mmCIF file of C-alpha atoms in Angstrom:
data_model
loop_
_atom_site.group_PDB
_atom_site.id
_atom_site.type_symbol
_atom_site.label_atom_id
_atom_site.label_comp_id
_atom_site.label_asym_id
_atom_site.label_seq_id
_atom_site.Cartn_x
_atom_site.Cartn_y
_atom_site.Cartn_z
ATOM 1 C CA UNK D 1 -24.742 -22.078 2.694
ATOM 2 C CA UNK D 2 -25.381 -25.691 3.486
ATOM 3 C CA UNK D 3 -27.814 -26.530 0.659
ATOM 4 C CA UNK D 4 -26.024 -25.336 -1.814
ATOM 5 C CA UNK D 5 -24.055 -28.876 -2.662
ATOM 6 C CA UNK D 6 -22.323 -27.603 -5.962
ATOM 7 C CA UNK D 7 -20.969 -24.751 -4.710
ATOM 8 C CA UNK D 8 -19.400 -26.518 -1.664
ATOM 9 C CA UNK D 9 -18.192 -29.522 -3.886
ATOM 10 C CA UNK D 10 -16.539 -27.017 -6.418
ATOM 11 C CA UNK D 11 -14.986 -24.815 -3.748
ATOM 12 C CA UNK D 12 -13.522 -27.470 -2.408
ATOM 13 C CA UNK D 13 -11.768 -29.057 -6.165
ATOM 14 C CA UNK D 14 -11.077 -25.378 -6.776
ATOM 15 C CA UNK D 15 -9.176 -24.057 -3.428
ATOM 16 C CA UNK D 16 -6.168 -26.508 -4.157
ATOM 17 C CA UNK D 17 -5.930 -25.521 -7.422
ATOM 18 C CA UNK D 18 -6.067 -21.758 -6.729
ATOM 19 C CA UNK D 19 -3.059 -22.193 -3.836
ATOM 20 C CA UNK D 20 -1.125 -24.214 -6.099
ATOM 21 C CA UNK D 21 -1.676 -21.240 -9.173
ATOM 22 C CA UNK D 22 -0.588 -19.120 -6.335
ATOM 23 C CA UNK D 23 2.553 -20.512 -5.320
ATOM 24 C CA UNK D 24 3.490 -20.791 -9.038
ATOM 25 C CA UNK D 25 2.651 -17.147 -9.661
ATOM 26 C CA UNK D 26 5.215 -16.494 -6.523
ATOM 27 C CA UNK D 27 7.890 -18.462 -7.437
ATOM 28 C CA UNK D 28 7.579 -18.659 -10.849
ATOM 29 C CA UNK D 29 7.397 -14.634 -11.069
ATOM 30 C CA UNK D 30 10.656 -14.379 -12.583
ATOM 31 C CA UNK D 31 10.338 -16.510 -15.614
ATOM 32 C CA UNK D 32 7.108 -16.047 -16.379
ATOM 33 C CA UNK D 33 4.374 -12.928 -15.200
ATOM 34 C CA UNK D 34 3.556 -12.453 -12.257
ATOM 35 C CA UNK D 35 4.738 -11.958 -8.517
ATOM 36 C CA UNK D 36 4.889 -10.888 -5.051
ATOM 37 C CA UNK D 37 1.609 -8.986 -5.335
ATOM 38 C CA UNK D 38 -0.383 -11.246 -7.748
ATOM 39 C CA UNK D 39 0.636 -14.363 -5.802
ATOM 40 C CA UNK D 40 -0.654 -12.303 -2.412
ATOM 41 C CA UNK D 41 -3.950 -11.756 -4.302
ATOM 42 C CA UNK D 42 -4.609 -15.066 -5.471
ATOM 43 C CA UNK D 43 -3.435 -17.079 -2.103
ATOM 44 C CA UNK D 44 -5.709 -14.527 -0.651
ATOM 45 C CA UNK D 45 -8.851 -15.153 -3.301
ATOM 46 C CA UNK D 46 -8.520 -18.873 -2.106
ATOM 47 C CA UNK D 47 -9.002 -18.199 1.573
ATOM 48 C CA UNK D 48 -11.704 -15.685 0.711
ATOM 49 C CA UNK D 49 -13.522 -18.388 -1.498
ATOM 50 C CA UNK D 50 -13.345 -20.685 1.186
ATOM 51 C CA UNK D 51 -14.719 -18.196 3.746
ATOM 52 C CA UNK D 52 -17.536 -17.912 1.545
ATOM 53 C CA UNK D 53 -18.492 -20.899 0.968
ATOM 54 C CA UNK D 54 -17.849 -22.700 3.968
ATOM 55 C CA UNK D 55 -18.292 -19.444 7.067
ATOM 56 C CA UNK D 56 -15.958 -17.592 8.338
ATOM 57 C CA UNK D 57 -15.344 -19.812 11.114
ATOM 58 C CA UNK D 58 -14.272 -22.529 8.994
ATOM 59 C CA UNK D 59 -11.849 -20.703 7.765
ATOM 60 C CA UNK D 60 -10.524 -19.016 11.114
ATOM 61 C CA UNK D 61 -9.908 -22.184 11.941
ATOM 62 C CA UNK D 62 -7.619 -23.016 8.869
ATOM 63 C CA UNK D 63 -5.627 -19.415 9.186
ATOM 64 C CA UNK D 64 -6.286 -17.903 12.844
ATOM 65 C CA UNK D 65 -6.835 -14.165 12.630
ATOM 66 C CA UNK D 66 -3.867 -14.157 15.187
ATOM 67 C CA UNK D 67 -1.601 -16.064 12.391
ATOM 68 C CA UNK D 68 -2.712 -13.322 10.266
ATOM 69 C CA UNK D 69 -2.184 -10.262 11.849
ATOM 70 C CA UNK D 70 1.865 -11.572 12.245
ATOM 71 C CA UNK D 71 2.673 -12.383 8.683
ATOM 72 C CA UNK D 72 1.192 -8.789 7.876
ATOM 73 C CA UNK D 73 4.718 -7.674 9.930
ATOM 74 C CA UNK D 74 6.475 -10.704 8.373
ATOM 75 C CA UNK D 75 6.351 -9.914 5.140
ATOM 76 C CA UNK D 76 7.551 -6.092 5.229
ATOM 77 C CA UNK D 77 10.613 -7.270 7.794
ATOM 78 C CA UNK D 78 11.520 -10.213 5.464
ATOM 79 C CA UNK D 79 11.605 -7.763 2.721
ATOM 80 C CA UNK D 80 13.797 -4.971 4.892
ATOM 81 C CA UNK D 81 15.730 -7.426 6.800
ATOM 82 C CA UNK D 82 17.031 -8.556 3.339
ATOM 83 C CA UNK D 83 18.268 -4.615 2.488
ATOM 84 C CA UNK D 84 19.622 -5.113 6.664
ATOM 85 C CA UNK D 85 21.634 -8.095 5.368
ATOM 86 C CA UNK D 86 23.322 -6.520 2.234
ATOM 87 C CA UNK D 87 24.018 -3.434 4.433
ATOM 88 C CA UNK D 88 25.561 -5.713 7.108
ATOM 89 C CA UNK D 89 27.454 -7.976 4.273
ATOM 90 C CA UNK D 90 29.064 -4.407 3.230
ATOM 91 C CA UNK D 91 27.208 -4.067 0.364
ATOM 92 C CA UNK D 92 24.219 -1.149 -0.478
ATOM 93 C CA UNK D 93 21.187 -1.237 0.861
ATOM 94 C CA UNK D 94 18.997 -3.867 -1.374
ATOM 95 C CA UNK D 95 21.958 -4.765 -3.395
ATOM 96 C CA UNK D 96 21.289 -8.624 -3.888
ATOM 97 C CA UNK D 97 24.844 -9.636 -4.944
ATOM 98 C CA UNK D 98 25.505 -9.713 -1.500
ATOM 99 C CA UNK D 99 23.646 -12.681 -0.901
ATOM 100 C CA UNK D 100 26.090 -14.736 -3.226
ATOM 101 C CA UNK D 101 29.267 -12.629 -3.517
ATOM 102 C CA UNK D 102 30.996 -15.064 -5.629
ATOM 103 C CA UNK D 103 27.825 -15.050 -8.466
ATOM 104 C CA UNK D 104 26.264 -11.334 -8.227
ATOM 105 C CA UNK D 105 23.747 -12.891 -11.221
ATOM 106 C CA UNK D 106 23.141 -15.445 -8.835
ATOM 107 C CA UNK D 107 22.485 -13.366 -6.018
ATOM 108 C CA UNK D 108 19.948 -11.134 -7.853
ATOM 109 C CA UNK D 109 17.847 -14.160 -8.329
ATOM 110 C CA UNK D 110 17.667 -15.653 -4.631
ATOM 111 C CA UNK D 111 17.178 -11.518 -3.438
ATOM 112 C CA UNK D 112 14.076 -11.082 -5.668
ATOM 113 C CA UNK D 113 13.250 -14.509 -4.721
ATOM 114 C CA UNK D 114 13.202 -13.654 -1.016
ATOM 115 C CA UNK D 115 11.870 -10.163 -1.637
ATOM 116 C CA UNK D 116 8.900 -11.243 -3.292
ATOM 117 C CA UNK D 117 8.137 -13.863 -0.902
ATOM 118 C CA UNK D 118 7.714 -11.018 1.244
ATOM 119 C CA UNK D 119 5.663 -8.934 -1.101
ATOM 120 C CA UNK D 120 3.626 -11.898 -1.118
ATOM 121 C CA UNK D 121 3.372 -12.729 2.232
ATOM 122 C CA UNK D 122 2.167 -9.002 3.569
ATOM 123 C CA UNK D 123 -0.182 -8.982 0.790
ATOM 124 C CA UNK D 124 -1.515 -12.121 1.286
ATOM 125 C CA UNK D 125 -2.130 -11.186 4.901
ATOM 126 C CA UNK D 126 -3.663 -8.074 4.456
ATOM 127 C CA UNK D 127 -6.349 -9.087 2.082
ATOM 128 C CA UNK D 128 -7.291 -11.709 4.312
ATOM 129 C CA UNK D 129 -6.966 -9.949 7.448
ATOM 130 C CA UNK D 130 -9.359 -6.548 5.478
ATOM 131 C CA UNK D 131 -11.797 -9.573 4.556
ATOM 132 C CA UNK D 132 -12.010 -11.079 8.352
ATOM 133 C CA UNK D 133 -12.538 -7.197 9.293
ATOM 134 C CA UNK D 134 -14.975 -6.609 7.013
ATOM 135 C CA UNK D 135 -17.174 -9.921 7.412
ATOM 136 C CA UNK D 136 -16.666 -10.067 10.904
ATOM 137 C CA UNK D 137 -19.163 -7.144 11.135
ATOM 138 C CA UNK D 138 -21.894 -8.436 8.383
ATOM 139 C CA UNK D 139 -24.909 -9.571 10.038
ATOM 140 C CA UNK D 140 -25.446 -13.147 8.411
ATOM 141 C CA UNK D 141 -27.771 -12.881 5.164
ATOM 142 C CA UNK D 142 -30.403 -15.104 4.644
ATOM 143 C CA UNK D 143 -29.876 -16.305 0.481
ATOM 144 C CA UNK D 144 -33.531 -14.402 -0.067
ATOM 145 C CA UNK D 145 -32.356 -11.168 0.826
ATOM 146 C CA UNK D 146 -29.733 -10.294 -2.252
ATOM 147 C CA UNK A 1 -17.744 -2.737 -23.960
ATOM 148 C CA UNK A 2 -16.122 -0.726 -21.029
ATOM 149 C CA UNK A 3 -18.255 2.222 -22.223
ATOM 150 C CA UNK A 4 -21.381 -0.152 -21.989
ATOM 151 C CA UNK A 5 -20.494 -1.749 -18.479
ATOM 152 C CA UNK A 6 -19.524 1.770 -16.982
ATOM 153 C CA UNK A 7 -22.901 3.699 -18.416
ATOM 154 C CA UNK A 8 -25.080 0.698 -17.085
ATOM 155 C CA UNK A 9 -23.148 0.736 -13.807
ATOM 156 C CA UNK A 10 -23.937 4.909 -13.795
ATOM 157 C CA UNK A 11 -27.708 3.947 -14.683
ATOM 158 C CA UNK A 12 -28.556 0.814 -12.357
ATOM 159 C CA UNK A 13 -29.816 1.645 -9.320
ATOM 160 C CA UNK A 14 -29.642 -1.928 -7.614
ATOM 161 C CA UNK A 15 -26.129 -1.778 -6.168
ATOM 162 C CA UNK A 16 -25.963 -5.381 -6.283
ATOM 163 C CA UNK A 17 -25.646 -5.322 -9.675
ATOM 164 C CA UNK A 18 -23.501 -2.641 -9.439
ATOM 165 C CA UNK A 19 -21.136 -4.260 -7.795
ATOM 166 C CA UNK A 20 -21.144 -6.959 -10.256
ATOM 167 C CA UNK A 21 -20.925 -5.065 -13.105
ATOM 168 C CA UNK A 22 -17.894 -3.129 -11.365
ATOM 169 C CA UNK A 23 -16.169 -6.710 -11.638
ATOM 170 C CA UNK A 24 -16.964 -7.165 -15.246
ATOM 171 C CA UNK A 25 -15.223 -4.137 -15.640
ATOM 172 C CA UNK A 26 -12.183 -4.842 -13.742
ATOM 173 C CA UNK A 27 -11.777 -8.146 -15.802
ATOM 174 C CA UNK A 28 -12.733 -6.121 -18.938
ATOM 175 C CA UNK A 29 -10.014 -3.755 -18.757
ATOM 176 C CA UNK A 30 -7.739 -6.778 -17.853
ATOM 177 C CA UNK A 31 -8.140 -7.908 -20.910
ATOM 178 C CA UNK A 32 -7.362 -4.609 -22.413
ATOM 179 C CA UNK A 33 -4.071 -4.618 -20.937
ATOM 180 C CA UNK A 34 -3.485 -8.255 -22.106
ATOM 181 C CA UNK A 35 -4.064 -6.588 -25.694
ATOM 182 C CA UNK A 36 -1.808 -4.128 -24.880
ATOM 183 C CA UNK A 37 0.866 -6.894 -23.546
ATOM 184 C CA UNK A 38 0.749 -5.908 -20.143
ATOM 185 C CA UNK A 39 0.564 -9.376 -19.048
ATOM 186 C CA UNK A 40 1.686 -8.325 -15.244
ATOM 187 C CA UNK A 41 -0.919 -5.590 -14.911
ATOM 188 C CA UNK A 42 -3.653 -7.290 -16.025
ATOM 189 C CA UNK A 43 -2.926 -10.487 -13.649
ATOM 190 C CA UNK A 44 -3.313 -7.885 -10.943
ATOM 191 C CA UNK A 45 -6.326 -6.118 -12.380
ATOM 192 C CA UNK A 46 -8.224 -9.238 -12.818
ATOM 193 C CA UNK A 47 -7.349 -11.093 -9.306
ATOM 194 C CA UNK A 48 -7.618 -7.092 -7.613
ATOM 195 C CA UNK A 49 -10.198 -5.653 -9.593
ATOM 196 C CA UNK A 50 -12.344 -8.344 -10.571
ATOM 197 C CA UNK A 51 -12.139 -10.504 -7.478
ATOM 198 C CA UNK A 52 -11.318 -9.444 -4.127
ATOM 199 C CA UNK A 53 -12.648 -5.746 -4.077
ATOM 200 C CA UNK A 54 -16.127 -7.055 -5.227
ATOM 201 C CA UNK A 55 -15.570 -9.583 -2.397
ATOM 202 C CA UNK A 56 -15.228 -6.507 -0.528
ATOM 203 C CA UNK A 57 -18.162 -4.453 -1.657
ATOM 204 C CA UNK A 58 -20.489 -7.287 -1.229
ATOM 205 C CA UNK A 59 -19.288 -7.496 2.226
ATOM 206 C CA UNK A 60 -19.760 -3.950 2.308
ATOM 207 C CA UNK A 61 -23.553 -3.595 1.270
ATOM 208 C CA UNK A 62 -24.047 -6.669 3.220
ATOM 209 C CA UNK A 63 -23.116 -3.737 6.090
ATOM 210 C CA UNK A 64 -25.553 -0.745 4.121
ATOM 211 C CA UNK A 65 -28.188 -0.376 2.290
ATOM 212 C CA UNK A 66 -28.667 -2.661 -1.093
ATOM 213 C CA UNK A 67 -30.304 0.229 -3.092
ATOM 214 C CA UNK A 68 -29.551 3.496 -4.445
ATOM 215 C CA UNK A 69 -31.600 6.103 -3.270
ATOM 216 C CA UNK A 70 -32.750 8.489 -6.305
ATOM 217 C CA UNK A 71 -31.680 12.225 -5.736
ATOM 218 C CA UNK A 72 -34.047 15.011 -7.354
ATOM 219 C CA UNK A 73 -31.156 17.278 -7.476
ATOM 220 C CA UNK A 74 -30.422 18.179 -11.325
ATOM 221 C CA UNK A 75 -27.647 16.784 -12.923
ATOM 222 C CA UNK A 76 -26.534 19.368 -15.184
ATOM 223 C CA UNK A 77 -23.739 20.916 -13.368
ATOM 224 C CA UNK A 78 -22.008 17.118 -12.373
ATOM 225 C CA UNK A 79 -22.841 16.267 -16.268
ATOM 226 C CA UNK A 80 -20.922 19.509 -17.550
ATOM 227 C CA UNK A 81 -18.009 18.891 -14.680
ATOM 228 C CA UNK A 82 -17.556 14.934 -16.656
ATOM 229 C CA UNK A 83 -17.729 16.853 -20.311
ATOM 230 C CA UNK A 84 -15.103 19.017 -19.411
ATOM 231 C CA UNK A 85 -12.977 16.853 -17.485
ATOM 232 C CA UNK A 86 -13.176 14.568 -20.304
ATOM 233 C CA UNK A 87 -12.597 16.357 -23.243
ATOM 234 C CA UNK A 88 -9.489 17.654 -21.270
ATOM 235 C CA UNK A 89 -7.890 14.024 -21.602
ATOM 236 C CA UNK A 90 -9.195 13.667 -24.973
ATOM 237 C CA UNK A 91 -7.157 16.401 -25.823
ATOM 238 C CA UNK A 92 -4.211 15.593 -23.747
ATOM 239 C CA UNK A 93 -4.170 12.140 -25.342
ATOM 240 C CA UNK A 94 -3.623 13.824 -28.818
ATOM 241 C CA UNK A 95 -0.705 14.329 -28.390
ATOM 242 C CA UNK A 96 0.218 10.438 -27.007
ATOM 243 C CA UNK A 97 2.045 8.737 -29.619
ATOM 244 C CA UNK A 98 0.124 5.926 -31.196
ATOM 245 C CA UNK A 99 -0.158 2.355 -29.995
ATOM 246 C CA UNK A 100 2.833 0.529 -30.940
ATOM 247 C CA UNK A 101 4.679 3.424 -32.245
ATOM 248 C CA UNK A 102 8.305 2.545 -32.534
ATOM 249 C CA UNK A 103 9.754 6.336 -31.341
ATOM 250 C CA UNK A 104 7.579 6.148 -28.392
ATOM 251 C CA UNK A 105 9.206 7.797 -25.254
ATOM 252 C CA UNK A 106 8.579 4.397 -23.406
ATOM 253 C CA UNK A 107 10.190 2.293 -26.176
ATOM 254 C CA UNK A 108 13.500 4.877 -26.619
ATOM 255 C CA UNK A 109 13.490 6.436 -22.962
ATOM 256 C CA UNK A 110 15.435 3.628 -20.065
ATOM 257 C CA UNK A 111 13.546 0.592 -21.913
ATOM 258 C CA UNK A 112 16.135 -0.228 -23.719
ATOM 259 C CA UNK A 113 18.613 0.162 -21.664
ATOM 260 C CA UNK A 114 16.929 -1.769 -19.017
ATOM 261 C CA UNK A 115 16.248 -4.568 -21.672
ATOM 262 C CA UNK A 116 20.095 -5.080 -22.386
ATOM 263 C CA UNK A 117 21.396 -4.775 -18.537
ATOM 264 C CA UNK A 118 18.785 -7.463 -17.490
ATOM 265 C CA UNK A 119 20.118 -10.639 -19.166
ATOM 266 C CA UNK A 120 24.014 -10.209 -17.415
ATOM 267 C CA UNK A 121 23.215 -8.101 -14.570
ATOM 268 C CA UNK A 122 20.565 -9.762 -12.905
ATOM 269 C CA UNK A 123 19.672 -12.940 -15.797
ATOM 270 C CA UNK A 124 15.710 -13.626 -14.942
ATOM 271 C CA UNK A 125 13.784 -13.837 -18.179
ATOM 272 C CA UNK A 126 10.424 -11.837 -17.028
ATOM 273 C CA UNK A 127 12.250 -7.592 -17.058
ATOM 274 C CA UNK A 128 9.336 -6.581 -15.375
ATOM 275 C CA UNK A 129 10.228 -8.779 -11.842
ATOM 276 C CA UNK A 130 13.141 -7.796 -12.413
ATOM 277 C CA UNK A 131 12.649 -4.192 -12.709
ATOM 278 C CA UNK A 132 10.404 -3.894 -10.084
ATOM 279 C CA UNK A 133 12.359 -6.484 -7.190
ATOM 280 C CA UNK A 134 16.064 -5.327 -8.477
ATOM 281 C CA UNK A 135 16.674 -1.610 -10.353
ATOM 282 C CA UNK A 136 13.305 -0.620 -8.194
ATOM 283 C CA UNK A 137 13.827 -2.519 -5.400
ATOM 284 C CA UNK A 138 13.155 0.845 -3.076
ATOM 285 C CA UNK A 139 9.938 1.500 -4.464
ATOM 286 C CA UNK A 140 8.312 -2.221 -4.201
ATOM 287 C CA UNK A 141 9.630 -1.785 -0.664
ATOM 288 C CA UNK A 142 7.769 1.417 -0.154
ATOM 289 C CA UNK A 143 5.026 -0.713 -1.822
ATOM 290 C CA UNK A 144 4.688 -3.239 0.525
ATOM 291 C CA UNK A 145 4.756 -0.895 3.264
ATOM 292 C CA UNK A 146 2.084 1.197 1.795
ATOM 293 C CA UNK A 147 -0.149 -2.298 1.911
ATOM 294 C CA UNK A 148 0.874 -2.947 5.339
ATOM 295 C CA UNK A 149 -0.044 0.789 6.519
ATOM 296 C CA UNK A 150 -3.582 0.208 4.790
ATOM 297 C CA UNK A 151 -3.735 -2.947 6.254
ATOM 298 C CA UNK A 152 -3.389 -1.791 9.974
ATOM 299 C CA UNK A 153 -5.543 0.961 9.113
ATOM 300 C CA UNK A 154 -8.357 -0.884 8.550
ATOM 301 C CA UNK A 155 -7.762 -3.643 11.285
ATOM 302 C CA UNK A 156 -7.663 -0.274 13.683
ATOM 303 C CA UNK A 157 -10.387 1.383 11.903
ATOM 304 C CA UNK A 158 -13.178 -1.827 12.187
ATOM 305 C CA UNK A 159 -11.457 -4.546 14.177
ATOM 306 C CA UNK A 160 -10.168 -2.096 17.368
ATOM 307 C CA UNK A 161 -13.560 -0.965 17.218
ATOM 308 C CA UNK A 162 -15.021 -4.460 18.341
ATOM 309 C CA UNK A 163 -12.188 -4.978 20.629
ATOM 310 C CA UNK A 164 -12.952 -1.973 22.688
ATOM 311 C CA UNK A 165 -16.945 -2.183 22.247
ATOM 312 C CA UNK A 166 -16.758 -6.157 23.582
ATOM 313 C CA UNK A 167 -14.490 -4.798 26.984
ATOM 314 C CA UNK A 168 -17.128 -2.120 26.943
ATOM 315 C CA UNK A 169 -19.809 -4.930 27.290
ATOM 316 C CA UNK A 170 -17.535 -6.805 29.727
ATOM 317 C CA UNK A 171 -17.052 -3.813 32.143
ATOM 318 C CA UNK A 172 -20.969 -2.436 33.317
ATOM 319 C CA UNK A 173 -19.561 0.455 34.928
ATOM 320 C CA UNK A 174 -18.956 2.085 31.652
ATOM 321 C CA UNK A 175 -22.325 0.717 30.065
ATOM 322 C CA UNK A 176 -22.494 -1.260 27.441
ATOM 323 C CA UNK A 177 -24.322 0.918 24.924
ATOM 324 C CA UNK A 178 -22.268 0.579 22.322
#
């Protein structure tokens, strides 16, 4: 993809813009739509896009497959380790006023918080780490032949 | 227009084109649910639908073939299969209540309920994070474990493959055919 100069040069305005939309989607989920999931999907769109535009070495380089393959984990034990925590604080399993006994309201917000950082972060890390599969194995394509 | 994109996907026989016109359908039927005020679902449909699985598919035919190839086998039988099937869930959706309808189950079922516990119990403005994080906090863990099972079962499916085929190449004794 070297000649093709817009591409590259919007890619590249685009990719900060798309991480920050991410983040926002992620911890902005509970006042306004959005969450775990989307956020995962988008952060992952902006890797992909970069991938595309600039090889997939380029952006192995930026998030190693190995970096990868551990936040796939990350994400499901940051999301059970929080149910571990309320269990261990004495309260049910995934009951979020445990982690701030003295504001329950408060403690619903930081647990979905955390949990959907999680959410995010496995997602994230799947759809990058099914996209490095998957174009890991493509013989490179010449433009002409789509 | 989702009738138009899905008959011309059904007709085209380029499955580049297919593919895009998949992702004019995802984003499409995203903006259905934004009609329909399902602001959450159709974030997800668009950035899903719409974006990474055609990512995917290209990536895919960039693997297979980039053309259909035409069958000579008659289509009646498949054609009368669709009919059926669909005029099944044309008649099931009779007897949906309308859009909007005030006595819908989903507007006098645990909606309400749900809508009056949020603000004290758990105070985040969006219900539907809430919801899903808090009151149904098992089932978005079950969630995210479902994505990380399909996740390993790719990498194990197409990425252990290479593994094993490059110590294949590295060891002669077992021949590097593969």
């Amino acid at each position: 993809m070297r000649h093709h100069l817009i591409l590259r040069v919007i890619t590249k305005l685009l990719v900060g813009t798309i991480f920050l939309f991410a983040l926002y989607v992620q911890f902005h989920g509970d006042y306004s739509p959005g969450g775990g999931f989307q956020a995962g999907v988008i952060m992952a769109a902006g890797f992909i896009i970069y991938g595309l535009v600039f090889t997939l070495k380029r952006v192995k380089q930026v998030f190693p497959p190995w970096l990868v393959h551990k936040l796939i984990a990350l994400g499901v034990l940051i999301y059970a380790g929080t149910g571990i925590y309320s269990l261990l604080a004495g309260y049910a399993y995934l009951d979020y006023a445990a982690l701030a006994p003295h504001h329950p309201e408060h403690g619903q917000h930081y647990g979905i918080l955390i949990v959907e950082l999680g959410v995010g972060i496995t997602v994230t890390a799947v759809m990058v780490a099914v996209y490095y599969a998957f174009a890991s194995r493509a013989p490179i394509l010449s433009d002409e032949d789509w | 227009m989702l009738t138009v994109t899905a008959l011309a996907v059904v007709r085209t026989r380029s499955l580049f084109a297919v593919v895009t016109l998949s992702g004019v359908f995802s984003l499409l039927s995203a903006l259905l649910f934004v009609t329909m005020d399902a602001v959450d679902v159709a974030f997800t449909e668009a950035a899903v639908g719409a974006g990474i699985s055609t990512v995917l598919m290209l990536g895919t035919l960039a693997l297979t073939a980039r053309s259909e190839r035409s069958t000579k086998r008659s289509s009646t039988v498949p054609l009368l299969a669709v009919l059926v099937t669909g005029a099944a869930l044309v008649y099931g959706t009779l007897d949906m209540p309308s859009f909007g309808q005030s006595d819908a189950p989903a507007q006098i079922h645990v909606g309400p309920d749900y809508l009056e516990r949020i603000p004290h119990e758990i105070g985040v403005p969006n219900a539907v994070t809430a919801i899903l994080a808090s009151y149904r906090g098992y089932d978005t863990l079950g969630e995210t474990a479902v994505v990380f099972a399909a996740g390993i079962g790719v990498l194990i499916l197409i990425s252990g493959l290479r593994t094993r085929r490059r110590k294949d190449e590295d060891d002669p004794e077992t021949g590097g055919s593969a």
